[in-house]
mmCIF file of C-alpha atoms in Angstrom:
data_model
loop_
_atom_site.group_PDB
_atom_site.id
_atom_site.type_symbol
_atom_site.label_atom_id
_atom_site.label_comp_id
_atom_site.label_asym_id
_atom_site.label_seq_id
_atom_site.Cartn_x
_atom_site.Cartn_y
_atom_site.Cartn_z
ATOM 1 C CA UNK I 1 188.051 134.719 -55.546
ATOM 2 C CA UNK I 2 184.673 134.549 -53.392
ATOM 3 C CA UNK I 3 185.064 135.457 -49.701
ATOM 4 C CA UNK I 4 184.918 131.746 -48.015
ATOM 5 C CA UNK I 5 188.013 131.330 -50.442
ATOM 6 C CA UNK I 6 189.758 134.736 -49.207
ATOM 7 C CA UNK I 7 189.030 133.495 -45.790
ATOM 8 C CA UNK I 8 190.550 130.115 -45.692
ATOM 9 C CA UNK I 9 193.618 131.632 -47.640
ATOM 10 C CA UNK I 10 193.742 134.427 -44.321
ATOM 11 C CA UNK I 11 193.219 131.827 -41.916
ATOM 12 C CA UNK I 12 196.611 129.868 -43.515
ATOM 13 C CA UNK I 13 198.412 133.237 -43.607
ATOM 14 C CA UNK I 14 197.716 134.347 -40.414
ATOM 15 C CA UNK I 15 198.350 130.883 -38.738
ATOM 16 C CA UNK I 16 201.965 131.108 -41.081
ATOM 17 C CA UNK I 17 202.628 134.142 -39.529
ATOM 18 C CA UNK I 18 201.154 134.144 -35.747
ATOM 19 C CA UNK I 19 199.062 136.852 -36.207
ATOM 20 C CA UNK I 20 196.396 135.317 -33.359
ATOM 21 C CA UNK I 21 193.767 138.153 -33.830
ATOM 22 C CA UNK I 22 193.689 137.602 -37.637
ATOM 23 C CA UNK I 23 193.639 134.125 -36.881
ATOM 24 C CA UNK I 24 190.778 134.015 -34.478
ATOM 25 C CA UNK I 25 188.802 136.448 -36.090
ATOM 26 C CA UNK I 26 188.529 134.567 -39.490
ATOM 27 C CA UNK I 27 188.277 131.322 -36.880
ATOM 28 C CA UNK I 28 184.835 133.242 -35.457
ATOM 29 C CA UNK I 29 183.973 134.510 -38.910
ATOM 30 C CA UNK I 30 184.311 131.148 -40.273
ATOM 31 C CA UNK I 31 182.485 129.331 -38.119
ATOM 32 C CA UNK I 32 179.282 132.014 -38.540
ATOM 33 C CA UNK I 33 179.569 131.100 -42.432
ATOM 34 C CA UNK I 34 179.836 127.412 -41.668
ATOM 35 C CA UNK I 35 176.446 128.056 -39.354
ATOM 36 C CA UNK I 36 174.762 130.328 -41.691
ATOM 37 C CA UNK I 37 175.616 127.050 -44.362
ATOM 38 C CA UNK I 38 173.499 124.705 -42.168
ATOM 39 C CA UNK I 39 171.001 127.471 -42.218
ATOM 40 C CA UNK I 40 169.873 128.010 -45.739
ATOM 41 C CA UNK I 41 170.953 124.424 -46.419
ATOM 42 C CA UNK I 42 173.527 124.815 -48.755
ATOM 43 C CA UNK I 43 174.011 122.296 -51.229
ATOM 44 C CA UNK I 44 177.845 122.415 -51.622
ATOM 45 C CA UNK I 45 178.665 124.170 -48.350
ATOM 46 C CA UNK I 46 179.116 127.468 -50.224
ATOM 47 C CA UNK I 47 177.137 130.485 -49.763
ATOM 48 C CA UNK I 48 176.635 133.263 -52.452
ATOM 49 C CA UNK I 49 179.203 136.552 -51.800
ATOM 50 C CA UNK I 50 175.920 138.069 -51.174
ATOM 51 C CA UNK I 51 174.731 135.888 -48.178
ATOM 52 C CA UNK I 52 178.411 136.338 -46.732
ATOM 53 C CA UNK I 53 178.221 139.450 -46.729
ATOM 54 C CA UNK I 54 174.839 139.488 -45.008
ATOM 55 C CA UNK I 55 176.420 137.509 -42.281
ATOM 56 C CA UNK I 56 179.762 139.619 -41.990
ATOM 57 C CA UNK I 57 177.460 143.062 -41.603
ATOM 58 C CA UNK I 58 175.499 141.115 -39.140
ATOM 59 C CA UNK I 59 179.021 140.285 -37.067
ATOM 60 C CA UNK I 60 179.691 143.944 -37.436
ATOM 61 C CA UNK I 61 176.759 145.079 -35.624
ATOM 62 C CA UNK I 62 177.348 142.370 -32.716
ATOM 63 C CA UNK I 63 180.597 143.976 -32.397
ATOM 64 C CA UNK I 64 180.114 147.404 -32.317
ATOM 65 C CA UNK I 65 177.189 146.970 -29.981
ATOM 66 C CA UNK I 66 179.729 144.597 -27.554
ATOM 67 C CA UNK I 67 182.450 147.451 -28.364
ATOM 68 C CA UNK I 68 179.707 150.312 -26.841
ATOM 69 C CA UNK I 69 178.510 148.124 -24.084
ATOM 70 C CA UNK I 70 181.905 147.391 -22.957
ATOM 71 C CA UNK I 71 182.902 151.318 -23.419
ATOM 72 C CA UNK I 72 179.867 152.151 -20.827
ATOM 73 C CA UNK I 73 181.147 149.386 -18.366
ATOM 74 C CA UNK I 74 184.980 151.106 -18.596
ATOM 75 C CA UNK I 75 186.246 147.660 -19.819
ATOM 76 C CA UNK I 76 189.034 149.529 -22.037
ATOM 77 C CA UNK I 77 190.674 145.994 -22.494
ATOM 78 C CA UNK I 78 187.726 144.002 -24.398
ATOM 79 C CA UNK I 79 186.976 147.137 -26.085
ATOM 80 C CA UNK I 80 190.334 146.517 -27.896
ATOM 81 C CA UNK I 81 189.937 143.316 -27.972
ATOM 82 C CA UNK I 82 186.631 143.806 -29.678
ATOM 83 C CA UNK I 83 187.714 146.773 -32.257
ATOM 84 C CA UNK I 84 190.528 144.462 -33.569
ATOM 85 C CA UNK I 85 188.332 141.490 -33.850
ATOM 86 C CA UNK I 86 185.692 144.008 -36.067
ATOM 87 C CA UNK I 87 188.474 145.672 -38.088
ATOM 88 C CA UNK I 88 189.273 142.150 -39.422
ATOM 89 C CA UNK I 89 185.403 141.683 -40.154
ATOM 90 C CA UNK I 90 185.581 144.843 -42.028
ATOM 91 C CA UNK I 91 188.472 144.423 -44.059
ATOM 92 C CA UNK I 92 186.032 141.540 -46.232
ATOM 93 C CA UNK I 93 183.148 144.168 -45.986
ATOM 94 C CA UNK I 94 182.629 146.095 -49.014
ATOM 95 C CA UNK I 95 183.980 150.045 -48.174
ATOM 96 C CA UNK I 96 181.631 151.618 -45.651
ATOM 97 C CA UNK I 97 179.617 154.554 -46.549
ATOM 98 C CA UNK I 98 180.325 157.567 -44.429
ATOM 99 C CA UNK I 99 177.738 159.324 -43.275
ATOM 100 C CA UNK I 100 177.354 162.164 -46.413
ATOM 101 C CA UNK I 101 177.176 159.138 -48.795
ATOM 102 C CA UNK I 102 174.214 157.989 -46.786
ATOM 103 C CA UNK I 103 172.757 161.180 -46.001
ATOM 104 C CA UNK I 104 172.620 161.795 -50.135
ATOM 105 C CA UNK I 105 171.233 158.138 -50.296
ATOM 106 C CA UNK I 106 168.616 158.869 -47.614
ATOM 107 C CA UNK I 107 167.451 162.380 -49.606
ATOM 108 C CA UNK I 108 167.155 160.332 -53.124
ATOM 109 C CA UNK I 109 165.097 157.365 -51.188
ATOM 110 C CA UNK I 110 162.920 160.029 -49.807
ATOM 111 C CA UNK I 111 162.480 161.335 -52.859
ATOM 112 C CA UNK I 112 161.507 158.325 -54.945
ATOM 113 C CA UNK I 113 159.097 157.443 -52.183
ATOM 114 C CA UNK I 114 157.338 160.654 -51.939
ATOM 115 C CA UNK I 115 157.881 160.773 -48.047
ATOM 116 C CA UNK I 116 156.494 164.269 -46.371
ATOM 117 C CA UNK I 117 157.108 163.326 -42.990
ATOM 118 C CA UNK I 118 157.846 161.031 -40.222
ATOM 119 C CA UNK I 119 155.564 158.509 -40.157
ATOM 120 C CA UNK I 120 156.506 157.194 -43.892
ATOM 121 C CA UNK I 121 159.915 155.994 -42.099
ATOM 122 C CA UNK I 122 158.680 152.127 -42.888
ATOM 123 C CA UNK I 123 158.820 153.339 -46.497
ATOM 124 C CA UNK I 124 162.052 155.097 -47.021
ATOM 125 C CA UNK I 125 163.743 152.574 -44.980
ATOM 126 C CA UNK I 126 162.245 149.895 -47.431
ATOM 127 C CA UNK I 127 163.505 151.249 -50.144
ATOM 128 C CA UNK I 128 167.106 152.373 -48.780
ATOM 129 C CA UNK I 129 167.754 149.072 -46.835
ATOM 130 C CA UNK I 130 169.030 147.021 -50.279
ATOM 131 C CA UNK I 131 170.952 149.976 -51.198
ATOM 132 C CA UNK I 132 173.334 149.722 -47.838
ATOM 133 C CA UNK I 133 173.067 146.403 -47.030
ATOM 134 C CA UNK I 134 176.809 145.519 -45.850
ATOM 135 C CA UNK I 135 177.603 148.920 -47.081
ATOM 136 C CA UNK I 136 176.380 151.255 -44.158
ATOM 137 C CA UNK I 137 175.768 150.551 -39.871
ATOM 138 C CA UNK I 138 171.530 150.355 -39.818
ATOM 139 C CA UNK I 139 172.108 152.489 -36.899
ATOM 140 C CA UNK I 140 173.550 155.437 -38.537
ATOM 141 C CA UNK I 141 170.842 154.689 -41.477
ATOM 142 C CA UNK I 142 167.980 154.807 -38.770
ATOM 143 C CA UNK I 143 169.318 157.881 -37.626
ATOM 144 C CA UNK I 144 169.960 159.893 -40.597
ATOM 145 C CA UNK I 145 166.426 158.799 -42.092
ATOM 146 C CA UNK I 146 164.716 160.128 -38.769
ATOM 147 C CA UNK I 147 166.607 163.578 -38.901
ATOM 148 C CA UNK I 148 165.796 163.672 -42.828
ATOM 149 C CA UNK I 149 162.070 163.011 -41.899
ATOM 150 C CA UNK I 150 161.890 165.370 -38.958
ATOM 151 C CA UNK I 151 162.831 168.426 -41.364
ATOM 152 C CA UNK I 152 160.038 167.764 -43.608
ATOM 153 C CA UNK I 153 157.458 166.948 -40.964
#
């Protein structure tokens, strides 16, 4: 079953059984698939898993940068607000990596690109990028590739 198709079944479920944040989520989640449709101009009005995906880790990284931004302002009631709306987004995410998975990931990418040092960041991040896409935060990524770098440098 592709993801639009899990989605719309969700959206019924969650409307059966008045679960609002489900329902709104996949409402916001939907309507970011239907936009990213009219974006790439899809035929049929269906985008690949792939491209959903794409979208969903995008909507992950608005919402942990509203959750953070919200956390600085002491806003403790949209940061739940937020966090539910993002564990829904995850739950159609493939698993996320924790941060040994990428920290092995980051070490083989360096590897394979002959990095020695900081400034070959563009090319370890090149070549680790397609391996995490949806999969890991860029932000923990970023980080873990700079503190890889730094030791070698």
């Amino acid at each position: 079953m592709s993801i639009q198709t899990q989605l719309a079944e969700d959206m019924k479920a969650a409307m059966k059984a008045g679960d609002t944040v489900t329902r709104d989520a996949v409402r916001l989640i939907r309507s970011a698939v239907g936009n990213a449709v009219i974006d790439q101009g899809a035929k049929d009005g269906v985008l690949s898993d792939e491209a959903v995906t794409g979208v969903l880790a995008k909507m992950a990284k608005q919402y942990r940068d509203s959750i953070e931004t919200y956390r600085a302002a002491n806003r403790q009631d949209l940061v739940d607000k937020e966090q539910a709306e993002l564990d829904v987004v995850l739950r159609y995410l493939p698993e996320q990596l924790e941060e040994a998975a990428v920290r092995a990931l980051v070490v083989k990418a360096i590897a394979q690109t002959g990095a020695d040092g900081p400034a070959a960041k563009g090319k370890v991040m090149g070549e680790l990028m397609p391996q995490v896409k949806g999969k890991a935060d860029g932000s923990l990524v970023n980080r873990v590739v700079t503190e890889e770098l730094a030791t070698l440098g």
